[in-house]
Amino acid sequence: MSPLLANILLDDVDKALEASGSCFVRYADDLNVYVKSVRAGERMLARLRVLFSSLRLQINEEKSAVAHVRTRKLLGFTMDYEAGRKGESARISSQSLTRFKDRVREETKPTRGRSIEQVVEGLKEWMPGWRGYFGVRECETKEVFNALDVWIRRRLRALILRQWRNGAVIYRELRKRVVQSWWEAEVVYRAVGVARHARSFWGNARHPAMQMGVPNAFFDKLGLPRLST
């Protein structure tokens, strides 16, 4: 009901902005108006205060500001400019990325006592929806999605290392998983290197031996969603 009521109440604001030729975007009660200067922005904010007051509404002063377009967000996106490209492009806001990472960190907490399969199941419940929402501008988000995929798999490998706990188990598990080349001196050397630094979970998570022992295909088989395609 909230977006519907906002559209009814703020229809007069839309018409006033359209009549003035202003560039703006509104969704429910989130509104961004784009002007060319700080002075024009201050005039527009003062005008909006009057418009909202006439509707017996009040602007949230804590969330409102006259600022550069790159510093403001709308529905999880920020607007940016690209050299050699006309117009603006939408990018995932830093706040949205922070919230995403915080949620992944919560899901992959070692103190929650869940198996890697259970952790992946938890990620599967919401990651596809997040990707579907922010993937509407895939040309701007592909690089970000690739980096997030790498980061998530590293978090999961670090969790697996924590569950293996000590160097002897880490060495045994890596030797067992790289079955096609377990006898090769290079694999043994790498497994020993990880085992010697058993408590360096985050650092070892990107070690080549972990990449071989717990490859991306392992997570694909568990059904871990990929943000990048």
JSON list of C-alpha atoms in Angstrom, two decimals:
[
{"chain": "A", "resi": 1, "resn": "MET", "atom": "CA", "xyz": [0.00, 0.00, 0.00]},
{"chain": "A", "resi": 2, "resn": "SER", "atom": "CA", "xyz": [2.85, 2.40, 0.74]},
{"chain": "A", "resi": 3, "resn": "PRO", "atom": "CA", "xyz": [3.98, 2.96, -2.91]},
{"chain": "A", "resi": 4, "resn": "LEU", "atom": "CA", "xyz": [0.34, 3.31, -4.03]},
{"chain": "A", "resi": 5, "resn": "LEU", "atom": "CA", "xyz": [-0.47, 5.93, -1.39]},
{"chain": "A", "resi": 6, "resn": "ALA", "atom": "CA", "xyz": [2.76, 7.80, -2.16]},
{"chain": "A", "resi": 7, "resn": "ASN", "atom": "CA", "xyz": [1.86, 7.94, -5.86]},
{"chain": "A", "resi": 8, "resn": "ILE", "atom": "CA", "xyz": [-1.56, 9.36, -5.04]},
{"chain": "A", "resi": 9, "resn": "LEU", "atom": "CA", "xyz": [-0.24, 11.98, -2.60]},
{"chain": "A", "resi": 10, "resn": "LEU", "atom": "CA", "xyz": [2.78, 13.03, -4.65]},
{"chain": "A", "resi": 11, "resn": "ASP", "atom": "CA", "xyz": [1.08, 13.28, -8.02]},
{"chain": "A", "resi": 12, "resn": "ASP", "atom": "CA", "xyz": [0.90, 17.07, -7.61]},
{"chain": "A", "resi": 13, "resn": "VAL", "atom": "CA", "xyz": [4.64, 17.18, -6.92]},
{"chain": "A", "resi": 14, "resn": "ASP", "atom": "CA", "xyz": [5.31, 15.22, -10.14]},
{"chain": "A", "resi": 15, "resn": "LYS", "atom": "CA", "xyz": [3.14, 17.58, -12.15]},
{"chain": "A", "resi": 16, "resn": "ALA", "atom": "CA", "xyz": [4.86, 20.64, -10.67]},
{"chain": "A", "resi": 17, "resn": "LEU", "atom": "CA", "xyz": [8.31, 19.26, -11.49]},
{"chain": "A", "resi": 18, "resn": "GLU", "atom": "CA", "xyz": [7.23, 18.30, -15.01]},
{"chain": "A", "resi": 19, "resn": "ALA", "atom": "CA", "xyz": [5.76, 21.78, -15.58]},
{"chain": "A", "resi": 20, "resn": "SER", "atom": "CA", "xyz": [9.08, 23.36, -14.56]},
{"chain": "A", "resi": 21, "resn": "GLY", "atom": "CA", "xyz": [11.02, 21.13, -16.95]},
{"chain": "A", "resi": 22, "resn": "SER", "atom": "CA", "xyz": [13.01, 19.55, -14.13]},
{"chain": "A", "resi": 23, "resn": "CYS", "atom": "CA", "xyz": [14.81, 16.23, -14.53]},
{"chain": "A", "resi": 24, "resn": "PHE", "atom": "CA", "xyz": [13.76, 13.93, -11.71]},
{"chain": "A", "resi": 25, "resn": "VAL", "atom": "CA", "xyz": [13.21, 10.32, -10.71]},
{"chain": "A", "resi": 26, "resn": "ARG", "atom": "CA", "xyz": [10.70, 9.25, -8.08]},
{"chain": "A", "resi": 27, "resn": "TYR", "atom": "CA", "xyz": [9.74, 5.84, -6.70]},
{"chain": "A", "resi": 28, "resn": "ALA", "atom": "CA", "xyz": [7.15, 5.96, -3.92]},
{"chain": "A", "resi": 29, "resn": "ASP", "atom": "CA", "xyz": [8.53, 8.54, -1.49]},
{"chain": "A", "resi": 30, "resn": "ASP", "atom": "CA", "xyz": [12.13, 8.41, -2.80]},
{"chain": "A", "resi": 31, "resn": "LEU", "atom": "CA", "xyz": [12.81, 11.42, -5.01]},
{"chain": "A", "resi": 32, "resn": "ASN", "atom": "CA", "xyz": [15.94, 12.67, -6.78]},
{"chain": "A", "resi": 33, "resn": "VAL", "atom": "CA", "xyz": [15.90, 15.95, -8.74]},
{"chain": "A", "resi": 34, "resn": "TYR", "atom": "CA", "xyz": [18.86, 16.66, -11.03]},
{"chain": "A", "resi": 35, "resn": "VAL", "atom": "CA", "xyz": [20.06, 20.24, -11.54]},
{"chain": "A", "resi": 36, "resn": "LYS", "atom": "CA", "xyz": [23.24, 21.87, -12.86]},
{"chain": "A", "resi": 37, "resn": "SER", "atom": "CA", "xyz": [24.52, 23.75, -9.81]},
{"chain": "A", "resi": 38, "resn": "VAL", "atom": "CA", "xyz": [24.47, 23.87, -6.03]},
{"chain": "A", "resi": 39, "resn": "ARG", "atom": "CA", "xyz": [22.52, 27.13, -6.10]},
{"chain": "A", "resi": 40, "resn": "ALA", "atom": "CA", "xyz": [19.87, 25.60, -8.36]},
{"chain": "A", "resi": 41, "resn": "GLY", "atom": "CA", "xyz": [19.72, 22.62, -6.03]},
{"chain": "A", "resi": 42, "resn": "GLU", "atom": "CA", "xyz": [19.15, 24.82, -2.99]},
{"chain": "A", "resi": 43, "resn": "ARG", "atom": "CA", "xyz": [16.34, 26.65, -4.80]},
{"chain": "A", "resi": 44, "resn": "MET", "atom": "CA", "xyz": [14.78, 23.33, -5.77]},
{"chain": "A", "resi": 45, "resn": "LEU", "atom": "CA", "xyz": [14.97, 21.97, -2.22]},
{"chain": "A", "resi": 46, "resn": "ALA", "atom": "CA", "xyz": [13.29, 25.11, -0.89]},
{"chain": "A", "resi": 47, "resn": "ARG", "atom": "CA", "xyz": [10.56, 24.76, -3.50]},
{"chain": "A", "resi": 48, "resn": "LEU", "atom": "CA", "xyz": [10.02, 21.10, -2.60]},
{"chain": "A", "resi": 49, "resn": "ARG", "atom": "CA", "xyz": [9.64, 22.00, 1.05]},
{"chain": "A", "resi": 50, "resn": "VAL", "atom": "CA", "xyz": [6.77, 24.33, 0.08]},
{"chain": "A", "resi": 51, "resn": "LEU", "atom": "CA", "xyz": [5.19, 21.70, -2.20]},
{"chain": "A", "resi": 52, "resn": "PHE", "atom": "CA", "xyz": [5.35, 19.00, 0.46]},
{"chain": "A", "resi": 53, "resn": "SER", "atom": "CA", "xyz": [4.08, 21.38, 3.12]},
{"chain": "A", "resi": 54, "resn": "SER", "atom": "CA", "xyz": [1.04, 22.18, 0.98]},
{"chain": "A", "resi": 55, "resn": "LEU", "atom": "CA", "xyz": [0.26, 18.45, 1.02]},
{"chain": "A", "resi": 56, "resn": "ARG", "atom": "CA", "xyz": [0.74, 18.35, 4.81]},
{"chain": "A", "resi": 57, "resn": "LEU", "atom": "CA", "xyz": [3.89, 16.28, 4.31]},
{"chain": "A", "resi": 58, "resn": "GLN", "atom": "CA", "xyz": [7.37, 16.93, 5.62]},
{"chain": "A", "resi": 59, "resn": "ILE", "atom": "CA", "xyz": [10.71, 16.29, 3.96]},
{"chain": "A", "resi": 60, "resn": "ASN", "atom": "CA", "xyz": [13.08, 14.03, 5.88]},
{"chain": "A", "resi": 61, "resn": "GLU", "atom": "CA", "xyz": [15.90, 16.51, 6.40]},
{"chain": "A", "resi": 62, "resn": "GLU", "atom": "CA", "xyz": [18.35, 13.84, 7.60]},
{"chain": "A", "resi": 63, "resn": "LYS", "atom": "CA", "xyz": [18.09, 11.92, 4.32]},
{"chain": "A", "resi": 64, "resn": "SER", "atom": "CA", "xyz": [17.79, 14.97, 2.05]},
{"chain": "A", "resi": 65, "resn": "ALA", "atom": "CA", "xyz": [20.66, 17.07, 0.72]},
{"chain": "A", "resi": 66, "resn": "VAL", "atom": "CA", "xyz": [21.97, 19.17, -2.14]},
{"chain": "A", "resi": 67, "resn": "ALA", "atom": "CA", "xyz": [24.96, 17.12, -3.27]},
{"chain": "A", "resi": 68, "resn": "HIS", "atom": "CA", "xyz": [26.84, 15.76, -6.28]},
{"chain": "A", "resi": 69, "resn": "VAL", "atom": "CA", "xyz": [24.97, 13.01, -8.09]},
{"chain": "A", "resi": 70, "resn": "ARG", "atom": "CA", "xyz": [27.77, 10.50, -7.43]},
{"chain": "A", "resi": 71, "resn": "THR", "atom": "CA", "xyz": [27.29, 10.80, -3.67]},
{"chain": "A", "resi": 72, "resn": "ARG", "atom": "CA", "xyz": [23.56, 10.12, -3.65]},
{"chain": "A", "resi": 73, "resn": "LYS", "atom": "CA", "xyz": [21.72, 6.84, -4.11]},
{"chain": "A", "resi": 74, "resn": "LEU", "atom": "CA", "xyz": [18.25, 5.86, -5.27]},
{"chain": "A", "resi": 75, "resn": "LEU", "atom": "CA", "xyz": [16.84, 2.37, -4.84]},
{"chain": "A", "resi": 76, "resn": "GLY", "atom": "CA", "xyz": [20.30, 0.96, -4.24]},
{"chain": "A", "resi": 77, "resn": "PHE", "atom": "CA", "xyz": [21.93, 2.63, -7.26]},
{"chain": "A", "resi": 78, "resn": "THR", "atom": "CA", "xyz": [24.07, 5.71, -7.78]},
{"chain": "A", "resi": 79, "resn": "MET", "atom": "CA", "xyz": [24.42, 7.69, -10.99]},
{"chain": "A", "resi": 80, "resn": "ASP", "atom": "CA", "xyz": [27.82, 8.22, -12.56]},
{"chain": "A", "resi": 81, "resn": "TYR", "atom": "CA", "xyz": [29.42, 9.65, -15.66]},
{"chain": "A", "resi": 82, "resn": "GLU", "atom": "CA", "xyz": [31.73, 7.82, -18.05]},
{"chain": "A", "resi": 83, "resn": "ALA", "atom": "CA", "xyz": [34.29, 9.53, -20.26]},
{"chain": "A", "resi": 84, "resn": "GLY", "atom": "CA", "xyz": [33.30, 9.46, -23.90]},
{"chain": "A", "resi": 85, "resn": "ARG", "atom": "CA", "xyz": [29.77, 8.37, -23.14]},
{"chain": "A", "resi": 86, "resn": "LYS", "atom": "CA", "xyz": [26.70, 10.52, -23.37]},
{"chain": "A", "resi": 87, "resn": "GLY", "atom": "CA", "xyz": [24.40, 10.65, -20.39]},
{"chain": "A", "resi": 88, "resn": "GLU", "atom": "CA", "xyz": [24.69, 8.84, -17.09]},
{"chain": "A", "resi": 89, "resn": "SER", "atom": "CA", "xyz": [25.04, 5.23, -16.04]},
{"chain": "A", "resi": 90, "resn": "ALA", "atom": "CA", "xyz": [23.62, 3.49, -12.99]},
{"chain": "A", "resi": 91, "resn": "ARG", "atom": "CA", "xyz": [25.94, 1.60, -10.65]},
{"chain": "A", "resi": 92, "resn": "ILE", "atom": "CA", "xyz": [25.35, -0.38, -7.49]},
{"chain": "A", "resi": 93, "resn": "SER", "atom": "CA", "xyz": [25.82, 1.97, -4.57]},
{"chain": "A", "resi": 94, "resn": "SER", "atom": "CA", "xyz": [28.58, 1.40, -2.04]},
{"chain": "A", "resi": 95, "resn": "GLN", "atom": "CA", "xyz": [25.96, 1.11, 0.70]},
{"chain": "A", "resi": 96, "resn": "SER", "atom": "CA", "xyz": [24.21, -1.71, -1.19]},
{"chain": "A", "resi": 97, "resn": "LEU", "atom": "CA", "xyz": [27.50, -3.56, -1.67]},
{"chain": "A", "resi": 98, "resn": "THR", "atom": "CA", "xyz": [28.33, -3.16, 2.02]},
{"chain": "A", "resi": 99, "resn": "ARG", "atom": "CA", "xyz": [24.95, -4.59, 3.05]},
{"chain": "A", "resi": 100, "resn": "PHE", "atom": "CA", "xyz": [25.43, -7.50, 0.62]},
{"chain": "A", "resi": 101, "resn": "LYS", "atom": "CA", "xyz": [28.86, -8.35, 2.04]},
{"chain": "A", "resi": 102, "resn": "ASP", "atom": "CA", "xyz": [27.61, -8.02, 5.60]},
{"chain": "A", "resi": 103, "resn": "ARG", "atom": "CA", "xyz": [24.88, -10.55, 4.87]},
{"chain": "A", "resi": 104, "resn": "VAL", "atom": "CA", "xyz": [27.36, -12.97, 3.29]},
{"chain": "A", "resi": 105, "resn": "ARG", "atom": "CA", "xyz": [29.63, -12.57, 6.32]},
{"chain": "A", "resi": 106, "resn": "GLU", "atom": "CA", "xyz": [26.70, -13.41, 8.58]},
{"chain": "A", "resi": 107, "resn": "GLU", "atom": "CA", "xyz": [25.87, -16.51, 6.52]},
{"chain": "A", "resi": 108, "resn": "THR", "atom": "CA", "xyz": [29.49, -17.71, 6.55]},
{"chain": "A", "resi": 109, "resn": "LYS", "atom": "CA", "xyz": [30.23, -17.12, 10.24]},
{"chain": "A", "resi": 110, "resn": "PRO", "atom": "CA", "xyz": [32.21, -20.11, 11.54]},
{"chain": "A", "resi": 111, "resn": "THR", "atom": "CA", "xyz": [30.56, -19.78, 14.96]},
{"chain": "A", "resi": 112, "resn": "ARG", "atom": "CA", "xyz": [27.14, -20.70, 13.55]},
{"chain": "A", "resi": 113, "resn": "GLY", "atom": "CA", "xyz": [28.17, -24.36, 13.47]},
{"chain": "A", "resi": 114, "resn": "ARG", "atom": "CA", "xyz": [26.74, -25.17, 10.04]},
{"chain": "A", "resi": 115, "resn": "SER", "atom": "CA", "xyz": [28.11, -27.46, 7.35]},
{"chain": "A", "resi": 116, "resn": "ILE", "atom": "CA", "xyz": [29.26, -25.98, 4.05]},
{"chain": "A", "resi": 117, "resn": "GLU", "atom": "CA", "xyz": [26.13, -27.46, 2.43]},
{"chain": "A", "resi": 118, "resn": "GLN", "atom": "CA", "xyz": [23.90, -25.65, 4.91]},
{"chain": "A", "resi": 119, "resn": "VAL", "atom": "CA", "xyz": [25.75, -22.39, 4.36]},
{"chain": "A", "resi": 120, "resn": "VAL", "atom": "CA", "xyz": [25.26, -22.65, 0.60]},
{"chain": "A", "resi": 121, "resn": "GLU", "atom": "CA", "xyz": [21.57, -23.39, 1.12]},
{"chain": "A", "resi": 122, "resn": "GLY", "atom": "CA", "xyz": [21.29, -20.18, 3.12]},
{"chain": "A", "resi": 123, "resn": "LEU", "atom": "CA", "xyz": [22.96, -18.18, 0.34]},
{"chain": "A", "resi": 124, "resn": "LYS", "atom": "CA", "xyz": [20.68, -19.76, -2.26]},
{"chain": "A", "resi": 125, "resn": "GLU", "atom": "CA", "xyz": [17.62, -18.34, -0.53]},
{"chain": "A", "resi": 126, "resn": "TRP", "atom": "CA", "xyz": [18.38, -14.70, -1.34]},
{"chain": "A", "resi": 127, "resn": "MET", "atom": "CA", "xyz": [21.35, -14.32, -3.71]},
{"chain": "A", "resi": 128, "resn": "PRO", "atom": "CA", "xyz": [19.36, -14.99, -6.94]},
{"chain": "A", "resi": 129, "resn": "GLY", "atom": "CA", "xyz": [16.88, -12.26, -6.00]},
{"chain": "A", "resi": 130, "resn": "TRP", "atom": "CA", "xyz": [19.68, -9.80, -5.25]},
{"chain": "A", "resi": 131, "resn": "ARG", "atom": "CA", "xyz": [21.33, -10.59, -8.56]},
{"chain": "A", "resi": 132, "resn": "GLY", "atom": "CA", "xyz": [18.02, -10.27, -10.41]},
{"chain": "A", "resi": 133, "resn": "TYR", "atom": "CA", "xyz": [17.43, -6.80, -8.97]},
{"chain": "A", "resi": 134, "resn": "PHE", "atom": "CA", "xyz": [20.88, -5.32, -9.46]},
{"chain": "A", "resi": 135, "resn": "GLY", "atom": "CA", "xyz": [21.59, -7.18, -12.71]},
{"chain": "A", "resi": 136, "resn": "VAL", "atom": "CA", "xyz": [19.21, -5.00, -14.72]},
{"chain": "A", "resi": 137, "resn": "ARG", "atom": "CA", "xyz": [22.24, -2.94, -15.80]},
{"chain": "A", "resi": 138, "resn": "GLU", "atom": "CA", "xyz": [24.51, -5.93, -16.50]},
{"chain": "A", "resi": 139, "resn": "CYS", "atom": "CA", "xyz": [26.96, -3.89, -18.59]},
{"chain": "A", "resi": 140, "resn": "GLU", "atom": "CA", "xyz": [27.75, -1.77, -15.52]},
{"chain": "A", "resi": 141, "resn": "THR", "atom": "CA", "xyz": [27.64, -4.60, -12.95]},
{"chain": "A", "resi": 142, "resn": "LYS", "atom": "CA", "xyz": [29.53, -7.45, -14.67]},
{"chain": "A", "resi": 143, "resn": "GLU", "atom": "CA", "xyz": [32.90, -6.51, -13.21]},
{"chain": "A", "resi": 144, "resn": "VAL", "atom": "CA", "xyz": [31.38, -6.01, -9.75]},
{"chain": "A", "resi": 145, "resn": "PHE", "atom": "CA", "xyz": [29.59, -9.38, -9.92]},
{"chain": "A", "resi": 146, "resn": "ASN", "atom": "CA", "xyz": [32.79, -11.16, -10.98]},
{"chain": "A", "resi": 147, "resn": "ALA", "atom": "CA", "xyz": [34.68, -9.69, -8.01]},
{"chain": "A", "resi": 148, "resn": "LEU", "atom": "CA", "xyz": [31.88, -10.64, -5.60]},
{"chain": "A", "resi": 149, "resn": "ASP", "atom": "CA", "xyz": [31.83, -14.23, -6.89]},
{"chain": "A", "resi": 150, "resn": "VAL", "atom": "CA", "xyz": [35.57, -14.55, -6.23]},
{"chain": "A", "resi": 151, "resn": "TRP", "atom": "CA", "xyz": [35.17, -13.03, -2.76]},
{"chain": "A", "resi": 152, "resn": "ILE", "atom": "CA", "xyz": [32.27, -15.33, -1.81]},
{"chain": "A", "resi": 153, "resn": "ARG", "atom": "CA", "xyz": [34.14, -18.48, -2.86]},
{"chain": "A", "resi": 154, "resn": "ARG", "atom": "CA", "xyz": [37.15, -17.31, -0.88]},
{"chain": "A", "resi": 155, "resn": "ARG", "atom": "CA", "xyz": [34.91, -16.86, 2.18]},
{"chain": "A", "resi": 156, "resn": "LEU", "atom": "CA", "xyz": [33.62, -20.40, 1.73]},
{"chain": "A", "resi": 157, "resn": "ARG", "atom": "CA", "xyz": [37.10, -21.88, 1.30]},
{"chain": "A", "resi": 158, "resn": "ALA", "atom": "CA", "xyz": [38.21, -20.09, 4.47]},
{"chain": "A", "resi": 159, "resn": "LEU", "atom": "CA", "xyz": [35.21, -21.62, 6.26]},
{"chain": "A", "resi": 160, "resn": "ILE", "atom": "CA", "xyz": [36.16, -25.09, 5.02]},
{"chain": "A", "resi": 161, "resn": "LEU", "atom": "CA", "xyz": [39.69, -24.59, 6.30]},
{"chain": "A", "resi": 162, "resn": "ARG", "atom": "CA", "xyz": [38.32, -23.60, 9.71]},
{"chain": "A", "resi": 163, "resn": "GLN", "atom": "CA", "xyz": [36.24, -26.77, 9.77]},
{"chain": "A", "resi": 164, "resn": "TRP", "atom": "CA", "xyz": [39.31, -28.86, 8.94]},
{"chain": "A", "resi": 165, "resn": "ARG", "atom": "CA", "xyz": [40.97, -27.04, 11.86]},
{"chain": "A", "resi": 166, "resn": "ASN", "atom": "CA", "xyz": [44.57, -28.33, 11.95]},
{"chain": "A", "resi": 167, "resn": "GLY", "atom": "CA", "xyz": [47.48, -28.90, 9.60]},
{"chain": "A", "resi": 168, "resn": "ALA", "atom": "CA", "xyz": [47.28, -32.70, 9.59]},
{"chain": "A", "resi": 169, "resn": "VAL", "atom": "CA", "xyz": [43.61, -32.70, 8.56]},
{"chain": "A", "resi": 170, "resn": "ILE", "atom": "CA", "xyz": [44.17, -29.95, 5.98]},
{"chain": "A", "resi": 171, "resn": "TYR", "atom": "CA", "xyz": [47.04, -31.91, 4.42]},
{"chain": "A", "resi": 172, "resn": "ARG", "atom": "CA", "xyz": [45.04, -35.15, 4.36]},
{"chain": "A", "resi": 173, "resn": "GLU", "atom": "CA", "xyz": [41.93, -33.52, 2.86]},
{"chain": "A", "resi": 174, "resn": "LEU", "atom": "CA", "xyz": [43.85, -31.72, 0.13]},
{"chain": "A", "resi": 175, "resn": "ARG", "atom": "CA", "xyz": [45.75, -34.89, -0.82]},
{"chain": "A", "resi": 176, "resn": "LYS", "atom": "CA", "xyz": [42.46, -36.80, -0.94]},
{"chain": "A", "resi": 177, "resn": "ARG", "atom": "CA", "xyz": [40.66, -34.21, -3.08]},
{"chain": "A", "resi": 178, "resn": "VAL", "atom": "CA", "xyz": [43.31, -33.78, -5.75]},
{"chain": "A", "resi": 179, "resn": "VAL", "atom": "CA", "xyz": [43.02, -37.46, -6.62]},
{"chain": "A", "resi": 180, "resn": "GLN", "atom": "CA", "xyz": [43.99, -37.14, -10.24]},
{"chain": "A", "resi": 181, "resn": "SER", "atom": "CA", "xyz": [47.47, -35.89, -9.33]},
{"chain": "A", "resi": 182, "resn": "TRP", "atom": "CA", "xyz": [47.94, -36.70, -5.66]},
{"chain": "A", "resi": 183, "resn": "TRP", "atom": "CA", "xyz": [51.27, -38.33, -6.35]},
{"chain": "A", "resi": 184, "resn": "GLU", "atom": "CA", "xyz": [52.83, -35.29, -8.02]},
{"chain": "A", "resi": 185, "resn": "ALA", "atom": "CA", "xyz": [55.52, -33.57, -5.98]},
{"chain": "A", "resi": 186, "resn": "GLU", "atom": "CA", "xyz": [54.07, -30.13, -6.79]},
{"chain": "A", "resi": 187, "resn": "VAL", "atom": "CA", "xyz": [50.71, -30.98, -5.26]},
{"chain": "A", "resi": 188, "resn": "VAL", "atom": "CA", "xyz": [52.32, -32.44, -2.14]},
{"chain": "A", "resi": 189, "resn": "TYR", "atom": "CA", "xyz": [54.50, -29.35, -1.79]},
{"chain": "A", "resi": 190, "resn": "ARG", "atom": "CA", "xyz": [51.52, -27.04, -2.03]},
{"chain": "A", "resi": 191, "resn": "ALA", "atom": "CA", "xyz": [49.47, -29.08, 0.43]},
{"chain": "A", "resi": 192, "resn": "VAL", "atom": "CA", "xyz": [52.32, -28.97, 2.92]},
{"chain": "A", "resi": 193, "resn": "GLY", "atom": "CA", "xyz": [52.56, -25.19, 2.49]},
{"chain": "A", "resi": 194, "resn": "VAL", "atom": "CA", "xyz": [48.90, -24.77, 3.43]},
{"chain": "A", "resi": 195, "resn": "ALA", "atom": "CA", "xyz": [49.16, -27.20, 6.36]},
{"chain": "A", "resi": 196, "resn": "ARG", "atom": "CA", "xyz": [52.15, -25.37, 7.81]},
{"chain": "A", "resi": 197, "resn": "HIS", "atom": "CA", "xyz": [50.10, -22.20, 8.10]},
{"chain": "A", "resi": 198, "resn": "ALA", "atom": "CA", "xyz": [46.91, -23.92, 9.19]},
{"chain": "A", "resi": 199, "resn": "ARG", "atom": "CA", "xyz": [45.56, -20.95, 11.16]},
{"chain": "A", "resi": 200, "resn": "SER", "atom": "CA", "xyz": [45.86, -18.52, 8.26]},
{"chain": "A", "resi": 201, "resn": "PHE", "atom": "CA", "xyz": [42.37, -19.33, 7.01]},
{"chain": "A", "resi": 202, "resn": "TRP", "atom": "CA", "xyz": [41.77, -16.21, 4.92]},
{"chain": "A", "resi": 203, "resn": "GLY", "atom": "CA", "xyz": [45.23, -16.25, 3.35]},
{"chain": "A", "resi": 204, "resn": "ASN", "atom": "CA", "xyz": [45.13, -19.99, 2.62]},
{"chain": "A", "resi": 205, "resn": "ALA", "atom": "CA", "xyz": [41.66, -19.66, 1.09]},
{"chain": "A", "resi": 206, "resn": "ARG", "atom": "CA", "xyz": [43.24, -18.26, -2.09]},
{"chain": "A", "resi": 207, "resn": "HIS", "atom": "CA", "xyz": [46.22, -20.65, -2.08]},
{"chain": "A", "resi": 208, "resn": "PRO", "atom": "CA", "xyz": [46.61, -22.67, -5.34]},
{"chain": "A", "resi": 209, "resn": "ALA", "atom": "CA", "xyz": [46.30, -25.92, -3.36]},
{"chain": "A", "resi": 210, "resn": "MET", "atom": "CA", "xyz": [42.85, -24.86, -2.12]},
{"chain": "A", "resi": 211, "resn": "GLN", "atom": "CA", "xyz": [41.89, -23.79, -5.64]},
{"chain": "A", "resi": 212, "resn": "MET", "atom": "CA", "xyz": [42.76, -27.32, -6.78]},
{"chain": "A", "resi": 213, "resn": "GLY", "atom": "CA", "xyz": [41.30, -29.19, -3.80]},
{"chain": "A", "resi": 214, "resn": "VAL", "atom": "CA", "xyz": [38.09, -27.13, -3.60]},
{"chain": "A", "resi": 215, "resn": "PRO", "atom": "CA", "xyz": [37.57, -25.84, -7.16]},
{"chain": "A", "resi": 216, "resn": "ASN", "atom": "CA", "xyz": [34.75, -23.62, -8.36]},
{"chain": "A", "resi": 217, "resn": "ALA", "atom": "CA", "xyz": [33.04, -26.74, -9.72]},
{"chain": "A", "resi": 218, "resn": "PHE", "atom": "CA", "xyz": [32.67, -27.98, -6.13]},
{"chain": "A", "resi": 219, "resn": "PHE", "atom": "CA", "xyz": [30.52, -24.97, -5.25]},
{"chain": "A", "resi": 220, "resn": "ASP", "atom": "CA", "xyz": [28.61, -25.22, -8.52]},
{"chain": "A", "resi": 221, "resn": "LYS", "atom": "CA", "xyz": [27.71, -28.81, -7.62]},
{"chain": "A", "resi": 222, "resn": "LEU", "atom": "CA", "xyz": [26.39, -27.64, -4.24]},
{"chain": "A", "resi": 223, "resn": "GLY", "atom": "CA", "xyz": [24.20, -25.15, -6.11]},
{"chain": "A", "resi": 224, "resn": "LEU", "atom": "CA", "xyz": [25.96, -21.95, -5.07]},
{"chain": "A", "resi": 225, "resn": "PRO", "atom": "CA", "xyz": [24.44, -19.16, -7.21]},
{"chain": "A", "resi": 226, "resn": "ARG", "atom": "CA", "xyz": [26.81, -17.21, -9.44]},
{"chain": "A", "resi": 227, "resn": "LEU", "atom": "CA", "xyz": [26.27, -13.50, -9.73]},
{"chain": "A", "resi": 228, "resn": "SER", "atom": "CA", "xyz": [28.23, -13.32, -12.99]},
{"chain": "A", "resi": 229, "resn": "THR", "atom": "CA", "xyz": [27.11, -15.26, -16.03]}
]
